[in-house]
Amino acid sequence: MSTDSVVKRHRVAVIGSGFGGLFACKHLKNADVDITLISKTSTHLFQPLLYQVATGILSVGEIAPATRMVLRKQKNVQVIMGDVHDIDLENNIVTSRLLNQDHQTPFDSLIVATGAQQSYFGNDHFATYAPGMKTIDDALELRARILGSFEEAELAPTQEMRDRFMTFVVVGAGPTGVELAGQIAELADRTLEGTFRNIDPRDARVILVEGADAVLKPMGPNLGGKAHRRLARMGVEIQLNAMVTDVDARGVTIKDADGTERRIESACKVWSAGVQASALGRQLAERSDGTEVDRAGRVIVEPDLTVKGHPNVFVVGDLMAVPGVPGQAQGAIQGGTYAAKAIKAGLEGETPEQRKPFKYFDKGSMATISRFSAVCQVGKLEFGGFIAWLAWLGLHLWYLVGFRSRFVTVFEWFVSFLGRHRGQMAATEQWVFARLALEAVNAGDVDARDAVRPFDGETSTGNGKSVANEPTTPSSDRRVG
Ligand SMILES: Cc1cc2nc3c(=O)[nH]c(=O)nc-3n(C[C@H](O)[C@H](O)[C@H](O)COP(=O)(O)OP(=O)(O)OC[C@H]3O[C@@H](n4cnc5c(N)ncnc54)[C@H](O)[C@@H]3O)c2cc1C
């Protein structure tokens, strides 16, 4: 293909390789467009199964195939890695950064699907002691922290220390918190049973702390009640109306509904209490013609998922705020698909004014609690137990990308759920400390990036040419040029 013919094609930039970004690309497969998919992670991460990586059931590979492998056969997509820090809506250019090199991607249409991250409600320092679970790094760090706590308990010189190491606190009783609490309990009761000599892992306390008055509150009292009872039967201690007011290395401080404060001594804490949209949402809103963000930083999009004044710029997935659309995979898949269809229709002559508004089709929601037990809501139908668990199993397999991932996952589930073994019990010290070390590197305290830095502050364009030299100081709104 000549350079001229490439330039003439409609250029679509897609930011993010999650559900929204990937499904947008796939629906543009046969379109006469050139797509650049930019993501700061090299994989398409299936977040709903992260908790199984954190608890030793699945390996990273099963839930996070490399995006460029997934899209290998789709010749109209180029996948590039980079952290997007600037979206220029005047000149239609996205600027991303890989290590310290800026890269510019010009576009005619843009789909922003950068999702959300953990929110500590203004207490970001909690993250040091209570990681969330949004990324592969988070899941591996959690696995190392969970297994590491048992290791420390085995060697603890006093009962007080042993108790602290064997107390696991999960903050937030939404689907992620429920799944994690259930799996930590099963790990302790089944998988680790008989593997230590000084401690009995079955003595571990798993405490699920929730600020609201119910488990799985958005799923209603029936399913929330089922999940609550099942967890309680598994020995998980559920503390409702309990607000976490502080987190440190040795535990959490909790304020109860009556205002009293108390401590839970715990070495291993997990945060699954809130989400904050990607910072690109606020930047887009500020640069649009009056689009706003909601309290979680999600972009309040137009009915066609675009931002005001820019009908070629779509925001989809967890980053978009659309009434009635939950922050779930289905919302992202349907949003990404809608944006792709709108771009295709535009190529065939449809004007933005002619677009039909985005309509969300609610396929229901579900959460697993333990092996053989889940809760499921489809329209007005609510059910729990084994049937719900089978439905959960089938649906997750369906959406896992790649035959190999599905095959290996089924095998691992067979081994873990029917037996007591878990195949992914490796954990290293690096997994626990890497996040803190990276924060130091990013803050400039350590210049470790020199070890892997091939460039010196150049900016490149889509054709790979360097166009400018830049100082290497990171800055969120620095223009290049
Ligand atoms: C632990 C967990 C369990 C879940 N369980 C379920 C479930 O059971 N069912 C369900 O329906 N949903 C579930 N969800 C929610 C679901 O995963 C999300 O709704 C969905 O992933 C949102 O898709 P997205 O494409 O908007 O964002 P994401 O999937 O989060 O993808 C965002 C992408 O953007 C990239 N990115 C972010 N910032 C930048 C940047 N500045 N530059 C470049 N790239 C960037 C990221 O690397 C990533 O590739 C769960 C989520 C979590 C965290």
Coordinates of C-alpha atoms and ligand atoms in Angstrom, one line a residue:
M1 CA 0.0 0.0 0.0
S2 CA 1.4 3.4 -1.0
T3 CA 1.9 6.2 1.6
D4 CA -0.7 8.3 -0.2
S5 CA -3.5 5.7 0.1
V6 CA -2.7 5.4 3.8
V7 CA -3.0 9.1 4.3
K8 CA -6.3 9.4 2.5
R9 CA -8.1 6.8 4.7
H10 CA -10.1 7.9 7.6
R11 CA -7.9 7.7 10.7
V12 CA -9.4 6.4 13.9
A13 CA -7.5 6.6 17.2
V14 CA -8.7 4.4 20.0
I15 CA -7.3 4.9 23.5
G16 CA -7.4 1.9 25.8
S17 CA -7.3 -1.8 25.2
G18 CA -10.0 -2.8 27.6
F19 CA -13.5 -3.9 26.7
G20 CA -14.5 -0.6 25.2
G21 CA -11.4 -0.1 23.0
L22 CA -11.1 -3.7 21.9
F23 CA -14.7 -4.1 20.8
A24 CA -14.6 -0.7 19.0
C25 CA -11.6 -2.0 17.0
K26 CA -13.2 -5.3 16.2
H27 CA -16.3 -3.7 14.9
L28 CA -14.2 -1.6 12.6
K29 CA -12.6 -4.7 11.2
N30 CA -14.0 -4.4 7.6
A31 CA -14.3 -0.6 7.6
D32 CA -12.2 1.5 5.2
V33 CA -10.2 3.1 8.1
D34 CA -6.8 3.1 9.6
I35 CA -7.0 2.5 13.3
T36 CA -4.3 3.2 15.9
L37 CA -5.0 1.6 19.2
I38 CA -3.0 3.3 22.0
S39 CA -2.8 1.7 25.4
K40 CA -0.6 2.1 28.4
T41 CA -0.8 -1.7 29.0
S42 CA 0.2 -4.2 26.4
T43 CA -2.7 -6.6 27.1
H44 CA -6.5 -6.8 26.9
L45 CA -7.2 -7.4 30.6
F46 CA -10.3 -9.4 31.6
Q47 CA -10.8 -7.6 34.9
P48 CA -13.7 -9.7 36.1
L49 CA -11.3 -12.6 36.7
L50 CA -8.5 -10.6 38.4
Y51 CA -9.5 -11.9 41.8
Q52 CA -8.7 -15.4 40.6
V53 CA -5.1 -14.3 39.7
A54 CA -4.9 -12.7 43.1
T55 CA -5.9 -16.0 44.8
G56 CA -3.8 -18.4 42.8
I57 CA -6.4 -20.0 40.6
L58 CA -5.5 -18.5 37.2
S59 CA -2.3 -17.2 35.7
V60 CA -1.9 -13.7 34.2
G61 CA -1.8 -15.2 30.7
E62 CA -5.2 -16.6 30.8
I63 CA -6.9 -13.3 31.5
A64 CA -4.6 -10.9 29.8
P65 CA -3.6 -11.8 26.2
A66 CA -1.3 -9.4 24.4
T67 CA -3.6 -7.0 22.5
R68 CA -1.4 -7.1 19.4
M69 CA -1.8 -10.9 19.2
V70 CA -5.6 -10.6 19.6
L71 CA -5.6 -8.1 16.7
R72 CA -2.8 -9.7 14.6
K73 CA -5.1 -10.6 11.7
Q74 CA -7.0 -7.3 11.7
K75 CA -4.7 -5.5 9.2
N76 CA -6.3 -2.0 9.6
V77 CA -5.2 -1.8 13.2
Q78 CA -1.8 -0.7 14.5
V79 CA -1.3 -1.3 18.2
I80 CA 1.0 1.0 20.0
M81 CA 1.9 1.2 23.7
G82 CA 1.9 4.6 25.4
D83 CA 0.4 6.5 28.2
V84 CA -1.8 9.2 26.6
H85 CA -1.4 12.5 28.4
D86 CA -2.7 15.0 25.9
I87 CA -5.7 15.1 23.6
D88 CA -5.6 18.2 21.4
L89 CA -9.2 18.7 20.2
E90 CA -8.3 21.7 18.1
N91 CA -5.8 19.9 15.9
N92 CA -7.0 16.4 16.4
I93 CA -3.8 14.9 17.8
V94 CA -3.3 12.5 20.7
T95 CA 0.0 12.5 22.5
S96 CA 1.2 9.4 24.3
R97 CA 4.4 8.7 26.1
L98 CA 6.4 5.5 26.3
L99 CA 9.2 5.8 28.8
N100 CA 10.3 9.4 28.2
Q101 CA 9.5 9.5 24.5
D102 CA 6.4 11.4 23.3
H103 CA 4.5 10.1 20.3
Q104 CA 1.8 11.9 18.3
T105 CA -1.2 10.2 16.7
P106 CA -3.3 12.4 14.4
F107 CA -7.0 11.3 14.1
D108 CA -10.2 12.0 12.2
S109 CA -12.3 10.1 14.8
L110 CA -11.3 9.4 18.4
I111 CA -12.7 6.8 20.8
V112 CA -11.5 7.3 24.4
A113 CA -11.9 4.1 26.5
T114 CA -9.5 4.6 29.4
G115 CA -11.7 3.2 32.1
A116 CA -11.5 3.9 35.8
Q117 CA -9.1 3.2 38.6
Q118 CA -9.4 2.7 42.4
S119 CA -10.7 5.6 44.4
Y120 CA -9.6 6.1 48.0
F121 CA -12.0 9.1 48.3
G122 CA -9.1 11.5 48.8
N123 CA -7.0 9.2 51.0
D124 CA -4.6 8.1 48.4
H125 CA -2.0 7.2 51.0
F126 CA -4.2 4.2 52.0
A127 CA -3.0 2.6 48.8
T128 CA 0.4 2.0 50.3
Y129 CA -1.1 -0.5 52.7
A130 CA -4.3 -1.5 51.0
P131 CA -3.9 -2.0 47.3
G132 CA -6.9 -2.1 45.0
M133 CA -7.5 -4.6 42.3
K134 CA -7.7 -3.0 38.9
T135 CA -4.5 -4.2 37.1
I136 CA -2.3 -7.2 36.7
D137 CA 0.2 -5.6 39.0
D138 CA -2.5 -5.2 41.6
A139 CA -3.5 -8.8 41.4
L140 CA 0.1 -10.1 41.6
E141 CA 0.8 -7.8 44.5
L142 CA -2.2 -9.0 46.3
R143 CA -1.4 -12.6 45.7
A144 CA 2.1 -12.0 47.2
R145 CA 0.6 -10.1 50.1
I146 CA -2.0 -12.8 50.9
L147 CA 0.4 -15.7 50.7
G148 CA 3.2 -13.7 52.3
S149 CA 1.0 -13.1 55.3
F150 CA 0.6 -16.8 55.9
E151 CA 4.4 -17.2 55.5
E152 CA 5.0 -14.5 58.2
A153 CA 2.4 -16.0 60.5
E154 CA 4.3 -19.3 60.3
L155 CA 7.4 -17.6 61.7
A156 CA 5.7 -15.1 64.0
P157 CA 7.2 -15.2 67.5
T158 CA 4.0 -14.1 69.4
Q159 CA 0.3 -15.0 69.2
E160 CA -0.5 -11.3 68.7
M161 CA 1.7 -11.1 65.6
R162 CA 0.3 -14.4 64.3
D163 CA -3.2 -13.1 64.6
R164 CA -2.3 -9.9 62.8
F165 CA -0.8 -11.9 59.9
M166 CA -3.7 -14.2 59.7
T167 CA -6.4 -11.4 59.6
F168 CA -7.4 -10.4 56.1
V169 CA -9.5 -7.2 55.7
V170 CA -11.4 -6.6 52.5
V171 CA -12.8 -3.1 52.3
G172 CA -16.0 -2.8 50.2
A173 CA -18.7 -5.4 49.8
G174 CA -19.4 -4.9 46.1
P175 CA -18.9 -7.8 43.6
T176 CA -15.1 -7.6 43.8
G177 CA -15.0 -7.5 47.6
V178 CA -17.4 -10.4 47.9
E179 CA -15.5 -12.5 45.4
L180 CA -12.2 -11.8 47.0
A181 CA -13.4 -12.4 50.6
G182 CA -14.9 -15.7 49.4
Q183 CA -11.8 -16.8 47.6
I184 CA -9.4 -15.8 50.5
A185 CA -11.6 -17.9 52.8
E186 CA -11.5 -20.9 50.4
L187 CA -7.7 -20.5 49.9
A188 CA -7.2 -20.7 53.7
D189 CA -9.7 -23.5 54.3
R190 CA -9.1 -25.8 51.4
T191 CA -5.9 -25.0 49.5
L192 CA -3.5 -24.2 52.3
E193 CA -4.9 -26.6 54.8
G194 CA -2.1 -28.9 56.1
T195 CA 0.7 -27.0 54.3
F196 CA 2.1 -25.2 57.4
R197 CA 3.6 -26.7 60.6
N198 CA 3.2 -23.9 63.1
I199 CA -0.1 -22.4 62.0
D200 CA -3.4 -23.8 60.8
P201 CA -4.5 -21.7 57.8
R202 CA -8.1 -22.5 58.7
D203 CA -7.7 -20.2 61.7
A204 CA -7.4 -17.2 59.3
R205 CA -10.0 -14.4 59.8
V206 CA -11.4 -12.9 56.7
I207 CA -13.3 -9.7 57.5
L208 CA -15.4 -7.9 54.9
V209 CA -16.0 -4.3 55.9
E210 CA -18.7 -2.2 54.2
G211 CA -19.8 1.4 54.8
A212 CA -23.4 0.7 53.7
D213 CA -25.9 -1.5 55.4
A214 CA -25.8 -4.4 53.0
V215 CA -23.6 -6.7 51.0
L216 CA -24.0 -6.2 47.2
K217 CA -26.4 -3.4 47.8
P218 CA -27.0 -2.5 44.1
M219 CA -28.3 -6.1 43.5
G220 CA -31.1 -5.7 46.1
P221 CA -31.9 -7.3 49.4
N222 CA -32.7 -10.7 48.0
L223 CA -29.4 -11.4 46.2
G224 CA -27.5 -9.3 48.7
G225 CA -29.0 -11.5 51.5
K226 CA -28.1 -14.7 49.7
A227 CA -24.5 -13.6 49.3
H228 CA -24.3 -12.4 52.9
R229 CA -25.6 -15.8 54.3
R230 CA -23.3 -17.8 52.0
L231 CA -20.2 -15.8 53.1
A232 CA -21.2 -16.1 56.7
R233 CA -21.5 -19.9 56.4
M234 CA -17.9 -19.9 54.9
G235 CA -16.7 -18.1 58.1
V236 CA -16.3 -14.6 56.5
E237 CA -17.0 -11.9 59.2
I238 CA -19.2 -9.2 57.6
Q239 CA -19.1 -5.8 59.3
L240 CA -21.8 -3.4 57.8
N241 CA -22.2 0.3 58.5
A242 CA -18.5 0.4 59.2
M243 CA -16.5 3.2 57.6
V244 CA -12.7 2.8 57.2
T245 CA -11.2 6.1 58.5
D246 CA -7.5 5.1 58.4
V247 CA -5.2 2.4 57.0
D248 CA -1.7 1.7 58.1
A249 CA 0.8 -1.1 58.0
R250 CA -0.6 -2.8 61.1
G251 CA -4.3 -2.5 60.4
V252 CA -7.4 -0.4 59.8
T253 CA -9.3 2.1 61.9
I254 CA -13.1 1.8 61.6
K255 CA -15.8 4.2 62.6
D256 CA -19.1 2.5 63.3
A257 CA -22.6 3.9 62.8
D258 CA -22.8 5.1 66.4
G259 CA -19.6 7.1 66.0
T260 CA -17.3 4.9 68.0
E261 CA -13.9 4.2 66.5
R262 CA -12.1 0.8 66.7
R263 CA -9.1 -1.0 65.2
I264 CA -8.7 -4.2 63.4
E265 CA -5.1 -5.4 63.5
S266 CA -4.3 -6.8 60.1
A267 CA -1.2 -7.1 57.9
C268 CA -3.1 -7.8 54.7
K269 CA -5.7 -5.3 53.5
V270 CA -7.5 -5.0 50.2
W271 CA -9.3 -2.0 48.9
S272 CA -12.4 -2.5 46.7
A273 CA -14.5 0.4 47.8
G274 CA -14.7 2.9 45.0
V275 CA -13.7 3.9 41.5
Q276 CA -12.4 7.1 40.0
A277 CA -12.5 7.7 36.2
S278 CA -9.3 8.1 34.2
A279 CA -7.9 11.6 34.4
L280 CA -8.3 12.0 30.6
G281 CA -12.0 12.4 31.2
R282 CA -11.5 15.7 33.0
Q283 CA -9.1 16.9 30.3
L284 CA -11.5 16.1 27.5
A285 CA -14.3 17.8 29.3
E286 CA -12.3 21.0 29.9
R287 CA -11.3 21.1 26.3
S288 CA -14.8 20.5 24.9
D289 CA -17.5 23.1 24.4
G290 CA -19.1 22.7 27.8
T291 CA -19.1 19.0 28.6
E292 CA -18.9 18.2 32.3
V293 CA -17.7 15.3 34.5
D294 CA -19.6 13.7 37.4
R295 CA -18.3 13.2 40.9
A296 CA -16.3 10.1 39.9
G297 CA -14.7 12.1 37.1
R298 CA -16.8 10.3 34.4
V299 CA -17.6 12.3 31.3
I300 CA -21.3 13.3 31.0
V301 CA -21.5 12.5 27.3
E302 CA -24.1 13.5 24.7
P303 CA -26.7 11.0 23.6
D304 CA -24.4 9.8 20.9
L305 CA -21.5 9.3 23.4
T306 CA -19.5 12.3 22.1
V307 CA -18.3 15.4 23.9
K308 CA -19.9 18.8 23.2
G309 CA -18.7 20.5 20.0
H310 CA -16.7 17.4 18.8
P311 CA -19.0 14.9 17.2
N312 CA -15.9 12.9 16.1
V313 CA -14.8 12.3 19.7
F314 CA -16.5 9.4 21.5
V315 CA -16.1 8.5 25.2
V316 CA -17.1 4.9 26.1
G317 CA -17.0 2.3 28.9
D318 CA -16.2 3.1 32.5
L319 CA -15.1 6.6 31.5
M320 CA -18.6 7.6 30.2
A321 CA -21.5 8.7 32.4
V322 CA -24.8 7.6 30.9
P323 CA -27.8 7.3 33.2
G324 CA -28.7 3.7 33.7
V325 CA -25.5 2.3 32.4
P326 CA -23.4 0.5 35.1
G327 CA -19.7 0.5 35.1
Q328 CA -19.6 -3.1 33.8
A329 CA -18.1 -4.9 30.8
Q330 CA -21.5 -4.8 29.0
G331 CA -21.6 -1.0 29.1
A332 CA -18.1 -0.8 27.7
I333 CA -18.7 -3.4 25.0
Q334 CA -21.9 -1.8 23.9
G335 CA -20.5 1.7 24.0
G336 CA -17.4 0.7 21.9
T337 CA -19.6 -1.1 19.4
Y338 CA -21.9 1.9 19.1
A339 CA -19.0 4.3 18.5
A340 CA -17.6 2.0 15.8
K341 CA -20.9 1.8 14.1
A342 CA -21.4 5.6 14.2
I343 CA -17.9 6.0 12.6
K344 CA -18.8 3.5 9.9
A345 CA -22.1 5.2 9.2
G346 CA -20.3 8.5 9.0
L347 CA -18.2 7.1 6.2
E348 CA -21.3 6.2 4.4
G349 CA -22.7 9.8 4.7
E350 CA -24.6 9.8 8.0
T351 CA -24.3 13.2 9.7
P352 CA -23.9 13.4 13.5
E353 CA -27.4 14.9 13.7
Q354 CA -28.8 11.8 12.1
R355 CA -27.3 9.5 14.7
K356 CA -29.7 7.5 16.8
P357 CA -28.9 7.9 20.6
F358 CA -26.9 5.2 22.3
K359 CA -29.3 2.7 23.9
Y360 CA -28.1 0.3 26.6
F361 CA -29.4 -3.2 26.7
D362 CA -29.2 -4.5 30.2
K363 CA -28.1 -8.2 30.1
G364 CA -28.1 -8.4 33.9
S365 CA -25.4 -8.7 36.5
M366 CA -23.8 -11.5 38.6
A367 CA -21.2 -12.1 41.3
T368 CA -19.6 -15.3 42.5
I369 CA -19.2 -16.0 46.2
S370 CA -17.4 -19.3 46.3
R371 CA -17.0 -22.4 44.2
F372 CA -20.5 -23.6 43.2
S373 CA -22.2 -20.5 44.5
A374 CA -23.1 -17.2 42.8
V375 CA -25.9 -14.7 42.5
C376 CA -27.4 -13.6 39.3
Q377 CA -29.9 -10.9 38.1
V378 CA -31.4 -10.9 34.7
G379 CA -34.2 -8.3 34.3
K380 CA -36.7 -9.1 37.1
L381 CA -35.4 -12.6 37.4
E382 CA -33.1 -13.2 40.4
F383 CA -31.5 -16.5 41.4
G384 CA -28.5 -17.8 43.3
G385 CA -26.6 -20.9 44.1
F386 CA -25.3 -23.6 41.8
I387 CA -27.3 -22.6 38.7
A388 CA -26.2 -19.0 39.0
W389 CA -22.6 -20.3 39.4
L390 CA -22.9 -22.3 36.2
A391 CA -24.3 -19.3 34.4
W392 CA -21.4 -17.2 35.7
L393 CA -18.9 -19.9 34.5
G394 CA -20.4 -20.0 31.0
L395 CA -20.6 -16.3 30.6
H396 CA -17.0 -15.6 31.7
L397 CA -15.7 -18.3 29.4
W398 CA -17.6 -16.8 26.5
Y399 CA -16.1 -13.4 27.0
L400 CA -12.5 -14.7 27.6
V401 CA -10.5 -13.9 24.6
G402 CA -8.8 -16.8 22.7
F403 CA -9.4 -20.6 22.5
R404 CA -6.2 -21.3 24.5
S405 CA -7.2 -19.1 27.3
R406 CA -10.6 -20.7 27.5
F407 CA -9.1 -24.2 27.4
V408 CA -6.5 -23.6 30.1
T409 CA -9.0 -21.7 32.2
V410 CA -11.5 -24.6 32.2
F411 CA -8.6 -27.0 33.2
E412 CA -7.5 -24.7 36.1
W413 CA -11.1 -24.3 37.3
F414 CA -11.6 -28.1 37.1
V415 CA -8.5 -28.5 39.3
S416 CA -9.3 -25.8 41.7
F417 CA -13.1 -26.2 42.1
L418 CA -13.3 -30.0 42.2
G419 CA -10.0 -30.6 44.0
R420 CA -8.3 -28.3 46.4
H421 CA -5.2 -27.5 44.4
R422 CA -4.4 -24.1 42.9
G423 CA -1.9 -24.0 40.1
Q424 CA -0.7 -20.4 40.5
M425 CA 0.7 -20.1 44.0
A426 CA 4.0 -18.4 43.1
A427 CA 4.6 -15.1 44.8
T428 CA 7.8 -13.0 45.0
E429 CA 9.0 -10.2 47.2
Q430 CA 9.2 -8.0 44.1
W431 CA 5.5 -8.2 43.6
V432 CA 4.9 -6.8 47.0
F433 CA 7.4 -3.9 46.8
A434 CA 7.5 -3.1 43.0
R435 CA 4.6 -0.6 43.2
L436 CA 6.3 1.5 45.9
A437 CA 9.6 1.3 44.0
L438 CA 7.8 2.4 40.8
E439 CA 6.2 5.3 42.6
A440 CA 9.7 6.4 43.7
V441 CA 11.0 6.1 40.1
N442 CA 8.0 8.1 38.8
A443 CA 8.5 10.8 41.4
G444 CA 12.0 11.2 40.2
D445 CA 13.6 10.0 43.5
V446 CA 15.4 7.2 41.6
D447 CA 16.6 7.3 38.1
A448 CA 16.2 3.6 37.5
R449 CA 14.6 4.3 34.1
D450 CA 18.1 5.1 32.8
A451 CA 18.7 1.4 32.7
V452 CA 16.0 0.9 30.1
R453 CA 15.8 4.3 28.4
P454 CA 16.8 4.1 24.7
F455 CA 15.6 7.6 23.8
D456 CA 16.5 11.0 25.0
G457 CA 13.3 13.1 24.9
E458 CA 12.3 12.9 21.3
T459 CA 8.8 13.1 19.9
S460 CA 7.8 10.8 17.1
T461 CA 4.8 10.9 14.8
G462 CA 2.7 8.1 13.3
N463 CA 5.4 7.5 10.7
G464 CA 7.9 6.9 13.4
K465 CA 10.0 10.0 12.7
S466 CA 11.4 12.2 15.5
V467 CA 10.0 15.7 15.2
A468 CA 11.3 17.5 18.3
N469 CA 13.6 17.3 21.2
E470 CA 12.0 17.8 24.6
P471 CA 13.1 18.0 28.1
T472 CA 12.4 14.7 29.9
T473 CA 10.5 16.2 32.8
P474 CA 7.0 14.6 32.9
S475 CA 4.2 17.0 32.7
S476 CA 0.5 16.3 32.1
D477 CA -0.3 19.1 29.8
R478 CA 3.0 19.9 28.1
R479 CA 2.7 20.3 24.3
V480 CA 5.3 19.1 21.9
G481 CA 6.2 20.3 18.7
Ligands
LIG1 C1 -11.8 -6.6 39.9 C2 -12.9 -6.2 38.9 C3 -14.0 -7.1 38.7 C4 -15.0 -6.8 37.8 N1 -16.0 -7.7 37.6 C5 -16.9 -7.5 36.6 C6 -17.9 -8.4 36.3 O1 -18.0 -9.5 37.0 N2 -18.8 -8.2 35.4 C7 -18.8 -7.0 34.7 O2 -19.6 -6.8 33.8 N3 -17.8 -6.1 34.9 C8 -16.9 -6.3 35.9 N4 -16.0 -5.3 36.1 C9 -16.0 -4.1 35.4 C10 -15.4 -4.2 34.0 O3 -14.2 -4.8 34.1 C11 -15.3 -2.8 33.5 O4 -16.6 -2.2 33.5 C12 -14.7 -2.8 32.1 O5 -13.4 -3.3 32.1 C13 -14.6 -1.3 31.5 O6 -14.1 -1.4 30.3 P1 -13.3 -0.1 29.7 O7 -12.9 -0.5 28.3 O8 -14.1 1.1 29.9 O9 -12.0 0.1 30.7 P2 -10.9 -0.9 31.1 O10 -11.3 -2.3 30.8 O11 -10.5 -0.5 32.4 O12 -9.7 -0.5 30.1 C14 -9.1 0.7 30.1 C15 -7.9 0.6 29.2 O13 -7.3 1.9 29.0 C16 -5.9 1.9 29.2 N5 -5.6 3.2 29.7 C17 -5.9 3.8 30.8 N6 -5.4 5.1 30.9 C18 -4.7 5.2 29.8 C19 -3.9 6.3 29.3 N7 -3.8 7.5 29.9 N8 -3.3 6.1 28.1 C20 -3.4 5.0 27.4 N9 -4.1 3.9 27.8 C21 -4.8 4.1 29.0 C22 -5.7 0.8 30.2 O14 -4.4 0.3 30.1 C23 -6.7 -0.2 29.7 O15 -6.2 -0.9 28.6 C24 -14.9 -5.6 37.0 C25 -13.9 -4.7 37.3 C26 -12.9 -5.0 38.2 C27 -11.7 -4.1 38.4

